[in-house]
Amino acid sequence: MASIVNKGQRIEIRAYAGRDRITGSVRNLYKSLPSSATPEEVAALANDLQATADALRGSGVPFTLKGLIDFYLDSIETDHSPTYVDACRSNARCYLYPFVGSRRADTIRPFEFMQLYQRLMTDGGKDGNPVSPNTVRKLHSWLSPAFDSLVAIGAIQENPLASVKRPSPAPTGAKALSQDDLAKLYEYLSGALSKPETDPLDEAVFLDLHTGLRAGEIAGLRCGDIINGTSVSVSRSIARSIKRGLIVKTTKGRRARVLSIPADYAKRLSRAPFGWRGRVSDDTPIFPDASGSHRDPREFSRHFRSICDQVGIGKYAHFHTLRHTHATYLLRIGTPIRTVQDRLGHTSPSTTLGLYGHVLDGDDRQAAESFNDFFLTLSNDGTVEVET
């Protein structure tokens, strides 16, 4: 049973959780209450703490940083997107475990995380390539709540990141295809889509260029999502989970959106599903795999990369670059930011501006010149007088 010790102003509760199978040291969970706590409150907390300690002892989870973070990520799998949890695991493997993963979690101090963050930005993670401040910010954004959770169960007494500041964000201007590279892509697509039998993946690239959908959203489109042959409804996304394989989930913004499609492509889209000769229903994917199921989004990315290699588009380009290209050129031709936001499925205009605000940098000069031209026009016909 958990031990209870009155320390004066605080009541300390400790529960034995066995010996760490890696370090061999005794594992204890700690909790405390103010001395004013009632006997009932103390007993309830002691029972909860002992139950957690028993569970940890039975699971064999080591109290190393890696052991406890893995335990935390396992515990949130039912409440979070599998792709989010997978991303956190990958983040930890690359930037956390190689450096402090074998340390006891309750011995790592805030200054060590400050040093780790700086090391990641200068020397990099396990691959030795320096990472951006934004990558470190992402690591911090999920790691700090993880420590809060470990504090809550008594595995550690305080969050070592509570006093650690995230690096300042770096500029995140999204990079679109250059005009030369866009011309190369259009030349390729013009030839590929003029063939009697087209590659479904080429069709997907063309549609993505004209809609700015994410790869998972393209993979998630079904025949029933085509509305009157003039627009598509985007309400789901396909993602790959390490444990569960391909899964269907809601779009990133958790809300459906309807996108108009170019008139010259509407007829092509009416031929969906592409490359499929089996039975068709509203639930049939527009770009099915050989079995008629949703494709792995990575297929679209690999195919686009092969196109880039074939036509000489630089390594900077990937499938998501099509989304950036769609948004960038919309803004360059004067499309309102709110319209671009809606097409991309961003929850806020600030997200769109944060990614593509650099596209609008030149608009201030154009606005000044346009207003001056308008003003001079009025002045020349005598309708405006300027007081001095």
mmCIF file of C-alpha atoms in Angstrom:
data_model
loop_
_atom_site.group_PDB
_atom_site.id
_atom_site.type_symbol
_atom_site.label_atom_id
_atom_site.label_comp_id
_atom_site.label_asym_id
_atom_site.label_seq_id
_atom_site.Cartn_x
_atom_site.Cartn_y
_atom_site.Cartn_z
ATOM 1 C CA MET A 1 0.000 0.000 0.000
ATOM 2 C CA ALA A 2 1.153 3.540 -0.701
ATOM 3 C CA SER A 3 3.015 5.259 2.140
ATOM 4 C CA ILE A 4 1.737 8.579 3.497
ATOM 5 C CA VAL A 5 4.094 11.025 5.229
ATOM 6 C CA ASN A 6 3.127 14.383 6.741
ATOM 7 C CA LYS A 7 5.881 16.880 5.838
ATOM 8 C CA GLY A 8 4.354 19.837 7.643
ATOM 9 C CA GLN A 9 2.827 22.015 4.954
ATOM 10 C CA ARG A 10 2.512 19.106 2.551
ATOM 11 C CA ILE A 11 1.402 15.496 2.736
ATOM 12 C CA GLU A 12 3.616 13.270 0.594
ATOM 13 C CA ILE A 13 2.294 10.031 -0.864
ATOM 14 C CA ARG A 14 4.633 7.436 -2.337
ATOM 15 C CA ALA A 15 3.779 4.180 -4.130
ATOM 16 C CA TYR A 16 6.271 1.441 -4.987
ATOM 17 C CA ALA A 17 6.246 0.557 -8.698
ATOM 18 C CA GLY A 18 8.908 -2.150 -8.696
ATOM 19 C CA ARG A 19 12.483 -2.071 -9.930
ATOM 20 C CA ASP A 20 13.449 -0.664 -13.283
ATOM 21 C CA ARG A 21 14.434 -3.605 -15.507
ATOM 22 C CA ILE A 22 16.982 -1.451 -17.334
ATOM 23 C CA THR A 23 18.606 0.633 -14.576
ATOM 24 C CA GLY A 24 17.880 -1.749 -11.692
ATOM 25 C CA SER A 25 16.850 1.169 -9.474
ATOM 26 C CA VAL A 26 13.714 1.306 -7.349
ATOM 27 C CA ARG A 27 10.767 3.011 -9.015
ATOM 28 C CA ASN A 28 8.408 5.088 -6.912
ATOM 29 C CA LEU A 29 5.481 7.285 -7.863
ATOM 30 C CA TYR A 30 5.060 10.518 -5.941
ATOM 31 C CA LYS A 31 2.107 12.774 -5.198
ATOM 32 C CA SER A 32 1.506 15.447 -2.615
ATOM 33 C CA LEU A 33 -1.415 17.308 -1.103
ATOM 34 C CA PRO A 34 -1.612 20.380 1.132
ATOM 35 C CA SER A 35 -1.718 19.606 4.854
ATOM 36 C CA SER A 36 -5.315 20.878 4.902
ATOM 37 C CA ALA A 37 -6.474 17.899 2.788
ATOM 38 C CA THR A 38 -9.098 15.688 4.419
ATOM 39 C CA PRO A 39 -8.324 12.053 5.318
ATOM 40 C CA GLU A 40 -10.751 11.006 2.589
ATOM 41 C CA GLU A 41 -8.875 13.027 -0.047
ATOM 42 C CA VAL A 42 -5.532 11.594 1.060
ATOM 43 C CA ALA A 43 -6.877 8.030 1.022
ATOM 44 C CA ALA A 44 -8.417 8.471 -2.435
ATOM 45 C CA LEU A 45 -5.179 9.835 -3.909
ATOM 46 C CA ALA A 46 -3.151 7.091 -2.249
ATOM 47 C CA ASN A 47 -5.429 4.430 -3.739
ATOM 48 C CA ASP A 48 -5.214 5.970 -7.222
ATOM 49 C CA LEU A 49 -1.436 6.285 -7.010
ATOM 50 C CA GLN A 50 -1.024 2.683 -5.874
ATOM 51 C CA ALA A 51 -3.281 1.460 -8.699
ATOM 52 C CA THR A 52 -1.097 3.303 -11.228
ATOM 53 C CA ALA A 53 2.067 1.932 -9.612
ATOM 54 C CA ASP A 54 0.681 -1.621 -9.779
ATOM 55 C CA ALA A 55 -0.171 -1.154 -13.456
ATOM 56 C CA LEU A 56 3.311 0.145 -14.250
ATOM 57 C CA ARG A 57 4.943 -2.663 -12.282
ATOM 58 C CA GLY A 58 2.917 -5.229 -14.210
ATOM 59 C CA SER A 59 3.669 -3.632 -17.589
ATOM 60 C CA GLY A 60 7.410 -3.575 -17.053
ATOM 61 C CA VAL A 61 7.638 -0.029 -18.423
ATOM 62 C CA PRO A 62 11.133 1.293 -17.638
ATOM 63 C CA PHE A 63 11.394 4.737 -16.082
ATOM 64 C CA THR A 64 13.868 5.847 -18.697
ATOM 65 C CA LEU A 65 12.779 8.771 -20.825
ATOM 66 C CA LYS A 66 12.178 6.448 -23.766
ATOM 67 C CA GLY A 67 10.173 3.991 -21.674
ATOM 68 C CA LEU A 68 7.871 6.624 -20.205
ATOM 69 C CA ILE A 69 7.386 8.541 -23.464
ATOM 70 C CA ASP A 70 6.517 5.278 -25.253
ATOM 71 C CA PHE A 71 4.089 4.531 -22.402
ATOM 72 C CA TYR A 72 2.513 7.988 -22.818
ATOM 73 C CA LEU A 73 2.162 7.635 -26.601
ATOM 74 C CA ASP A 74 0.572 4.202 -26.174
ATOM 75 C CA SER A 75 -1.924 5.730 -23.748
ATOM 76 C CA ILE A 76 -3.133 8.447 -26.144
ATOM 77 C CA GLU A 77 -3.623 6.239 -29.202
ATOM 78 C CA THR A 78 -7.383 5.907 -28.614
ATOM 79 C CA ASP A 79 -7.906 9.673 -28.297
ATOM 80 C CA HIS A 80 -5.653 10.995 -31.053
ATOM 81 C CA SER A 81 -5.218 10.487 -34.761
ATOM 82 C CA PRO A 82 -2.943 7.524 -35.552
ATOM 83 C CA THR A 83 -0.949 9.734 -37.896
ATOM 84 C CA TYR A 84 -0.398 12.255 -35.072
ATOM 85 C CA VAL A 85 0.857 9.536 -32.725
ATOM 86 C CA ASP A 86 3.062 8.079 -35.472
ATOM 87 C CA ALA A 87 4.523 11.532 -36.117
ATOM 88 C CA CYS A 88 5.308 11.940 -32.402
ATOM 89 C CA ARG A 89 7.005 8.523 -32.336
ATOM 90 C CA SER A 90 9.095 9.415 -35.379
ATOM 91 C CA ASN A 91 9.934 12.778 -33.832
ATOM 92 C CA ALA A 92 11.123 11.085 -30.649
ATOM 93 C CA ARG A 93 13.208 8.481 -32.503
ATOM 94 C CA CYS A 94 15.012 11.130 -34.520
ATOM 95 C CA TYR A 95 15.497 13.971 -32.059
ATOM 96 C CA LEU A 96 15.016 12.697 -28.513
ATOM 97 C CA TYR A 97 15.944 9.070 -27.888
ATOM 98 C CA PRO A 98 19.445 9.137 -29.439
ATOM 99 C CA PHE A 99 20.528 11.764 -26.916
ATOM 100 C CA VAL A 100 18.535 11.331 -23.680
ATOM 101 C CA GLY A 101 16.369 8.257 -24.285
ATOM 102 C CA SER A 102 18.317 6.023 -21.850
ATOM 103 C CA ARG A 103 18.279 8.571 -19.023
ATOM 104 C CA ARG A 104 15.927 8.269 -16.079
ATOM 105 C CA ALA A 105 13.134 10.713 -16.879
ATOM 106 C CA ASP A 106 13.144 12.242 -13.381
ATOM 107 C CA THR A 107 16.860 13.128 -13.564
ATOM 108 C CA ILE A 108 16.833 15.288 -16.715
ATOM 109 C CA ARG A 109 16.956 18.995 -15.940
ATOM 110 C CA PRO A 110 15.571 21.973 -17.928
ATOM 111 C CA PHE A 111 19.005 23.229 -18.984
ATOM 112 C CA GLU A 112 19.686 19.856 -20.625
ATOM 113 C CA PHE A 113 16.655 20.286 -22.864
ATOM 114 C CA MET A 114 17.812 23.804 -23.685
ATOM 115 C CA GLN A 115 21.160 22.328 -24.723
ATOM 116 C CA LEU A 116 19.411 19.579 -26.698
ATOM 117 C CA TYR A 117 17.304 22.081 -28.630
ATOM 118 C CA GLN A 118 20.400 24.087 -29.513
ATOM 119 C CA ARG A 119 22.264 20.941 -30.525
ATOM 120 C CA LEU A 120 19.446 19.865 -32.837
ATOM 121 C CA MET A 121 19.500 23.225 -34.624
ATOM 122 C CA THR A 122 23.286 23.237 -35.032
ATOM 123 C CA ASP A 123 24.312 19.577 -35.358
ATOM 124 C CA GLY A 124 21.001 17.878 -36.158
ATOM 125 C CA GLY A 125 19.297 14.695 -35.031
ATOM 126 C CA LYS A 126 20.326 11.091 -35.568
ATOM 127 C CA ASP A 127 21.109 11.728 -39.262
ATOM 128 C CA GLY A 128 23.465 14.593 -38.447
ATOM 129 C CA ASN A 129 21.575 17.228 -40.454
ATOM 130 C CA PRO A 130 20.685 20.456 -38.597
ATOM 131 C CA VAL A 131 16.943 20.917 -38.145
ATOM 132 C CA SER A 132 14.919 24.108 -38.347
ATOM 133 C CA PRO A 133 13.595 25.976 -35.298
ATOM 134 C CA ASN A 134 10.101 25.011 -36.469
ATOM 135 C CA THR A 135 10.960 21.311 -36.158
ATOM 136 C CA VAL A 136 12.176 21.873 -32.597
ATOM 137 C CA ARG A 137 8.992 23.797 -31.855
ATOM 138 C CA LYS A 138 6.954 20.795 -33.031
ATOM 139 C CA LEU A 139 8.964 18.506 -30.757
ATOM 140 C CA HIS A 140 8.341 20.821 -27.813
ATOM 141 C CA SER A 141 4.622 21.183 -28.611
ATOM 142 C CA TRP A 142 3.852 17.505 -27.900
ATOM 143 C CA LEU A 143 6.677 16.695 -25.482
ATOM 144 C CA SER A 144 5.638 19.271 -22.898
ATOM 145 C CA PRO A 145 2.068 17.865 -22.598
ATOM 146 C CA ALA A 146 3.623 14.394 -22.399
ATOM 147 C CA PHE A 147 5.610 15.456 -19.339
ATOM 148 C CA ASP A 148 2.469 17.031 -17.859
ATOM 149 C CA SER A 149 0.792 13.636 -18.188
ATOM 150 C CA LEU A 150 3.717 11.889 -16.503
ATOM 151 C CA VAL A 151 3.530 14.404 -13.656
ATOM 152 C CA ALA A 152 -0.192 13.675 -13.345
ATOM 153 C CA ILE A 153 0.410 9.944 -12.796
ATOM 154 C CA GLY A 154 3.292 10.572 -10.390
ATOM 155 C CA ALA A 155 6.073 9.169 -12.585
ATOM 156 C CA ILE A 156 7.983 12.462 -12.346
ATOM 157 C CA GLN A 157 7.506 15.314 -9.900
ATOM 158 C CA GLU A 158 7.700 18.254 -12.289
ATOM 159 C CA ASN A 159 7.670 19.078 -15.980
ATOM 160 C CA PRO A 160 11.276 19.862 -16.998
ATOM 161 C CA LEU A 161 10.025 21.821 -20.019
ATOM 162 C CA ALA A 162 7.846 24.178 -17.956
ATOM 163 C CA SER A 163 10.627 26.779 -17.860
ATOM 164 C CA VAL A 164 12.116 26.016 -21.286
ATOM 165 C CA LYS A 165 11.213 28.358 -24.117
ATOM 166 C CA ARG A 166 10.638 27.126 -27.619
ATOM 167 C CA PRO A 167 12.873 28.615 -30.326
ATOM 168 C CA SER A 168 11.398 31.526 -32.224
ATOM 169 C CA PRO A 169 9.639 30.371 -35.397
ATOM 170 C CA ALA A 170 11.521 30.630 -38.658
ATOM 171 C CA PRO A 171 9.860 32.102 -41.758
ATOM 172 C CA THR A 172 7.703 29.421 -43.377
ATOM 173 C CA GLY A 173 6.961 30.727 -46.843
ATOM 174 C CA ALA A 174 5.662 27.797 -48.861
ATOM 175 C CA LYS A 175 7.548 27.208 -52.120
ATOM 176 C CA ALA A 176 5.581 26.757 -55.324
ATOM 177 C CA LEU A 177 6.751 25.452 -58.691
ATOM 178 C CA SER A 178 8.606 28.109 -60.647
ATOM 179 C CA GLN A 179 7.006 29.260 -63.884
ATOM 180 C CA ASP A 180 9.583 27.283 -65.876
ATOM 181 C CA ASP A 181 8.944 24.120 -63.897
ATOM 182 C CA LEU A 182 5.182 24.634 -64.075
ATOM 183 C CA ALA A 183 5.492 24.876 -67.861
ATOM 184 C CA LYS A 184 7.454 21.598 -67.891
ATOM 185 C CA LEU A 185 4.759 19.892 -65.836
ATOM 186 C CA TYR A 186 1.963 21.173 -68.072
ATOM 187 C CA GLU A 187 3.774 19.983 -71.167
ATOM 188 C CA TYR A 188 4.106 16.516 -69.639
ATOM 189 C CA LEU A 189 0.453 16.401 -68.513
ATOM 190 C CA SER A 190 -0.800 17.623 -71.882
ATOM 191 C CA GLY A 191 0.871 14.688 -73.558
ATOM 192 C CA ALA A 192 0.020 12.135 -70.859
ATOM 193 C CA LEU A 193 -3.676 13.025 -70.690
ATOM 194 C CA SER A 194 -4.142 13.040 -74.457
ATOM 195 C CA LYS A 195 -3.546 9.285 -74.656
ATOM 196 C CA PRO A 196 -6.556 6.935 -75.073
ATOM 197 C CA GLU A 197 -5.568 5.118 -71.862
ATOM 198 C CA THR A 198 -4.256 7.509 -69.258
ATOM 199 C CA ASP A 199 -2.399 6.674 -66.078
ATOM 200 C CA PRO A 200 -4.748 7.308 -63.101
ATOM 201 C CA LEU A 201 -1.832 8.824 -61.215
ATOM 202 C CA ASP A 202 -1.340 11.415 -63.980
ATOM 203 C CA GLU A 203 -5.036 12.260 -63.662
ATOM 204 C CA ALA A 204 -4.528 12.690 -59.918
ATOM 205 C CA VAL A 205 -1.609 15.071 -60.447
ATOM 206 C CA PHE A 206 -3.690 17.181 -62.852
ATOM 207 C CA LEU A 207 -6.641 17.319 -60.459
ATOM 208 C CA ASP A 208 -4.404 18.198 -57.535
ATOM 209 C CA LEU A 209 -2.772 21.025 -59.441
ATOM 210 C CA HIS A 210 -6.239 22.499 -60.042
ATOM 211 C CA THR A 211 -7.612 21.992 -56.534
ATOM 212 C CA GLY A 212 -4.681 22.115 -54.101
ATOM 213 C CA LEU A 213 -5.847 19.010 -52.234
ATOM 214 C CA ARG A 214 -3.568 17.162 -49.842
ATOM 215 C CA ALA A 215 -2.364 13.720 -50.965
ATOM 216 C CA GLY A 216 -4.575 12.012 -48.386
ATOM 217 C CA GLU A 217 -7.596 14.002 -49.591
ATOM 218 C CA ILE A 218 -6.950 13.019 -53.209
ATOM 219 C CA ALA A 219 -6.723 9.393 -52.117
ATOM 220 C CA GLY A 220 -9.967 9.746 -50.156
ATOM 221 C CA LEU A 221 -12.120 11.031 -53.030
ATOM 222 C CA ARG A 222 -14.991 8.749 -54.051
ATOM 223 C CA CYS A 223 -17.296 8.792 -57.059
ATOM 224 C CA GLY A 224 -20.147 10.041 -54.881
ATOM 225 C CA ASP A 225 -18.098 13.149 -54.107
ATOM 226 C CA ILE A 226 -18.508 14.446 -57.680
ATOM 227 C CA ILE A 227 -21.337 16.988 -57.624
ATOM 228 C CA ASN A 228 -23.131 17.659 -60.933
ATOM 229 C CA GLY A 229 -19.848 17.050 -62.728
ATOM 230 C CA THR A 230 -18.711 20.578 -61.828
ATOM 231 C CA SER A 231 -17.336 20.283 -58.303
ATOM 232 C CA VAL A 232 -16.009 17.804 -55.745
ATOM 233 C CA SER A 233 -16.855 17.438 -52.077
ATOM 234 C CA VAL A 234 -13.831 16.896 -49.836
ATOM 235 C CA SER A 235 -14.779 15.286 -46.531
ATOM 236 C CA ARG A 236 -12.266 12.528 -45.826
ATOM 237 C CA SER A 237 -8.587 11.742 -46.004
ATOM 238 C CA ILE A 238 -6.589 8.520 -46.250
ATOM 239 C CA ALA A 239 -3.626 8.110 -43.922
ATOM 240 C CA ARG A 240 -1.176 5.345 -43.131
ATOM 241 C CA SER A 241 -0.813 4.188 -39.541
ATOM 242 C CA ILE A 242 2.218 2.135 -38.557
ATOM 243 C CA LYS A 243 0.033 -0.275 -36.584
ATOM 244 C CA ARG A 244 -3.248 -0.176 -38.530
ATOM 245 C CA GLY A 245 -2.222 0.332 -42.144
ATOM 246 C CA LEU A 246 -4.434 2.580 -44.298
ATOM 247 C CA ILE A 247 -7.189 4.345 -42.369
ATOM 248 C CA VAL A 248 -9.987 6.714 -43.349
ATOM 249 C CA LYS A 249 -10.248 9.877 -41.279
ATOM 250 C CA THR A 250 -11.737 13.356 -41.514
ATOM 251 C CA THR A 251 -9.898 16.126 -43.313
ATOM 252 C CA LYS A 252 -7.249 18.058 -41.414
ATOM 253 C CA GLY A 253 -9.596 20.967 -40.696
ATOM 254 C CA ARG A 254 -12.326 18.501 -39.614
ATOM 255 C CA ARG A 255 -14.841 20.099 -41.966
ATOM 256 C CA ALA A 256 -16.011 19.265 -45.459
ATOM 257 C CA ARG A 257 -15.571 21.689 -48.338
ATOM 258 C CA VAL A 258 -16.825 21.814 -51.908
ATOM 259 C CA LEU A 259 -14.403 22.840 -54.652
ATOM 260 C CA SER A 260 -15.280 23.886 -58.178
ATOM 261 C CA ILE A 261 -13.269 22.174 -60.885
ATOM 262 C CA PRO A 262 -12.241 23.606 -64.277
ATOM 263 C CA ALA A 263 -14.868 23.216 -66.986
ATOM 264 C CA ASP A 264 -12.374 21.536 -69.314
ATOM 265 C CA TYR A 265 -11.664 18.922 -66.659
ATOM 266 C CA ALA A 266 -15.283 18.295 -65.665
ATOM 267 C CA LYS A 267 -15.793 15.922 -68.599
ATOM 268 C CA ARG A 268 -12.648 13.990 -67.695
ATOM 269 C CA LEU A 269 -13.763 13.637 -64.089
ATOM 270 C CA SER A 270 -17.065 12.178 -65.246
ATOM 271 C CA ARG A 271 -15.046 9.157 -66.450
ATOM 272 C CA ALA A 272 -14.047 8.310 -62.867
ATOM 273 C CA PRO A 273 -13.068 5.932 -61.398
ATOM 274 C CA PHE A 274 -9.827 6.046 -63.356
ATOM 275 C CA GLY A 275 -8.220 2.766 -64.356
ATOM 276 C CA TRP A 276 -10.972 0.648 -62.782
ATOM 277 C CA ARG A 277 -13.066 -1.862 -64.730
ATOM 278 C CA GLY A 278 -14.996 -3.413 -61.861
ATOM 279 C CA ARG A 279 -18.353 -2.575 -60.333
ATOM 280 C CA VAL A 280 -18.800 1.121 -59.575
ATOM 281 C CA SER A 281 -20.799 2.760 -56.777
ATOM 282 C CA ASP A 282 -20.751 6.097 -54.985
ATOM 283 C CA ASP A 283 -18.256 4.564 -52.537
ATOM 284 C CA THR A 284 -15.762 3.588 -55.255
ATOM 285 C CA PRO A 285 -12.577 5.681 -54.983
ATOM 286 C CA ILE A 286 -11.980 8.040 -57.901
ATOM 287 C CA PHE A 287 -8.377 6.807 -58.008
ATOM 288 C CA PRO A 288 -8.666 3.160 -56.855
ATOM 289 C CA ASP A 289 -5.843 0.674 -56.521
ATOM 290 C CA ALA A 290 -5.836 -2.689 -58.316
ATOM 291 C CA SER A 291 -8.353 -4.113 -55.833
ATOM 292 C CA GLY A 292 -10.755 -1.169 -56.082
ATOM 293 C CA SER A 293 -9.791 0.214 -52.654
ATOM 294 C CA HIS A 294 -8.302 3.559 -51.702
ATOM 295 C CA ARG A 295 -4.707 4.033 -52.779
ATOM 296 C CA ASP A 296 -1.882 4.653 -50.370
ATOM 297 C CA PRO A 297 -1.221 8.449 -50.543
ATOM 298 C CA ARG A 298 2.459 7.680 -50.945
ATOM 299 C CA GLU A 299 1.752 6.360 -54.447
ATOM 300 C CA PHE A 300 0.796 9.868 -55.578
ATOM 301 C CA SER A 301 3.959 11.305 -54.040
ATOM 302 C CA ARG A 302 6.207 8.704 -55.669
ATOM 303 C CA HIS A 303 4.590 9.144 -59.069
ATOM 304 C CA PHE A 304 4.921 12.920 -58.958
ATOM 305 C CA ARG A 305 8.575 12.596 -58.005
ATOM 306 C CA SER A 306 9.126 10.302 -61.001
ATOM 307 C CA ILE A 307 7.508 12.938 -63.261
ATOM 308 C CA CYS A 308 9.815 15.604 -61.845
ATOM 309 C CA ASP A 309 12.873 13.440 -62.488
ATOM 310 C CA GLN A 310 11.675 12.737 -66.012
ATOM 311 C CA VAL A 311 11.086 16.358 -67.041
ATOM 312 C CA GLY A 312 13.900 17.945 -65.033
ATOM 313 C CA ILE A 313 12.089 19.577 -62.115
ATOM 314 C CA GLY A 314 14.393 20.096 -59.121
ATOM 315 C CA LYS A 315 14.478 18.031 -55.939
ATOM 316 C CA TYR A 316 12.680 20.811 -54.054
ATOM 317 C CA ALA A 317 9.387 19.682 -55.585
ATOM 318 C CA HIS A 318 7.161 17.053 -53.993
ATOM 319 C CA PHE A 319 3.459 16.262 -54.230
ATOM 320 C CA HIS A 320 2.550 18.870 -51.596
ATOM 321 C CA THR A 321 4.272 21.449 -53.807
ATOM 322 C CA LEU A 322 1.242 21.156 -56.116
ATOM 323 C CA ARG A 323 -0.895 22.481 -53.255
ATOM 324 C CA HIS A 324 1.509 25.381 -52.717
ATOM 325 C CA THR A 325 1.518 26.046 -56.457
ATOM 326 C CA HIS A 326 -2.277 26.158 -56.637
ATOM 327 C CA ALA A 327 -2.477 28.654 -53.769
ATOM 328 C CA THR A 328 0.455 30.791 -54.881
ATOM 329 C CA TYR A 329 -0.742 31.359 -58.432
ATOM 330 C CA LEU A 330 -4.304 32.022 -57.256
ATOM 331 C CA LEU A 331 -2.980 34.826 -55.072
ATOM 332 C CA ARG A 332 -0.751 36.172 -57.840
ATOM 333 C CA ILE A 333 -3.744 36.611 -60.147
ATOM 334 C CA GLY A 334 -5.640 38.497 -57.456
ATOM 335 C CA THR A 335 -7.867 35.825 -55.872
ATOM 336 C CA PRO A 336 -9.128 37.029 -52.443
ATOM 337 C CA ILE A 337 -7.292 35.465 -49.510
ATOM 338 C CA ARG A 338 -10.572 34.183 -48.037
ATOM 339 C CA THR A 339 -11.339 32.264 -51.228
ATOM 340 C CA VAL A 340 -7.894 30.672 -51.183
ATOM 341 C CA GLN A 341 -8.389 29.803 -47.518
ATOM 342 C CA ASP A 342 -11.667 28.044 -48.286
ATOM 343 C CA ARG A 343 -10.208 26.073 -51.193
ATOM 344 C CA LEU A 344 -7.273 24.882 -49.100
ATOM 345 C CA GLY A 345 -9.447 24.004 -46.114
ATOM 346 C CA HIS A 346 -7.570 26.219 -43.661
ATOM 347 C CA THR A 347 -9.523 26.987 -40.489
ATOM 348 C CA SER A 348 -8.281 30.573 -40.360
ATOM 349 C CA PRO A 349 -7.057 33.200 -42.862
ATOM 350 C CA SER A 350 -4.007 33.655 -40.622
ATOM 351 C CA THR A 351 -2.880 30.131 -41.550
ATOM 352 C CA THR A 352 -3.109 30.979 -45.246
ATOM 353 C CA LEU A 353 -1.316 34.281 -44.743
ATOM 354 C CA GLY A 354 1.384 32.613 -42.674
ATOM 355 C CA LEU A 355 2.158 30.240 -45.536
ATOM 356 C CA TYR A 356 1.614 32.515 -48.524
ATOM 357 C CA GLY A 357 1.944 36.053 -47.204
ATOM 358 C CA HIS A 358 5.253 36.417 -49.010
ATOM 359 C CA VAL A 359 3.358 36.144 -52.298
ATOM 360 C CA LEU A 360 1.555 39.373 -51.431
ATOM 361 C CA ASP A 361 4.698 41.334 -50.495
ATOM 362 C CA GLY A 362 4.709 43.161 -53.810
ATOM 363 C CA ASP A 363 1.055 44.129 -53.608
ATOM 364 C CA ASP A 364 1.731 47.126 -51.358
ATOM 365 C CA ARG A 365 3.744 48.890 -54.064
ATOM 366 C CA GLN A 366 1.137 48.031 -56.670
ATOM 367 C CA ALA A 367 -1.611 49.364 -54.382
ATOM 368 C CA ALA A 368 0.247 52.639 -53.881
ATOM 369 C CA GLU A 369 0.799 53.099 -57.617
ATOM 370 C CA SER A 370 -2.812 52.192 -58.435
ATOM 371 C CA PHE A 371 -4.188 54.680 -55.937
ATOM 372 C CA ASN A 372 -1.872 57.374 -57.223
ATOM 373 C CA ASP A 373 -3.029 56.746 -60.809
ATOM 374 C CA PHE A 374 -6.654 56.970 -59.656
ATOM 375 C CA PHE A 375 -5.940 60.159 -57.731
ATOM 376 C CA LEU A 376 -4.218 61.794 -60.707
ATOM 377 C CA THR A 377 -7.148 60.915 -62.930
ATOM 378 C CA LEU A 378 -9.525 62.721 -60.583
ATOM 379 C CA SER A 379 -7.175 65.689 -60.250
ATOM 380 C CA ASN A 380 -6.812 66.098 -64.028
ATOM 381 C CA ASP A 381 -10.528 66.479 -64.598
ATOM 382 C CA GLY A 382 -10.818 69.004 -61.792
ATOM 383 C CA THR A 383 -12.957 66.978 -59.393
ATOM 384 C CA VAL A 384 -10.386 66.925 -56.614
ATOM 385 C CA GLU A 385 -8.674 69.905 -55.010
ATOM 386 C CA VAL A 386 -5.663 69.553 -52.751
ATOM 387 C CA GLU A 387 -5.367 72.010 -49.868
ATOM 388 C CA THR A 388 -1.868 73.203 -48.979
#
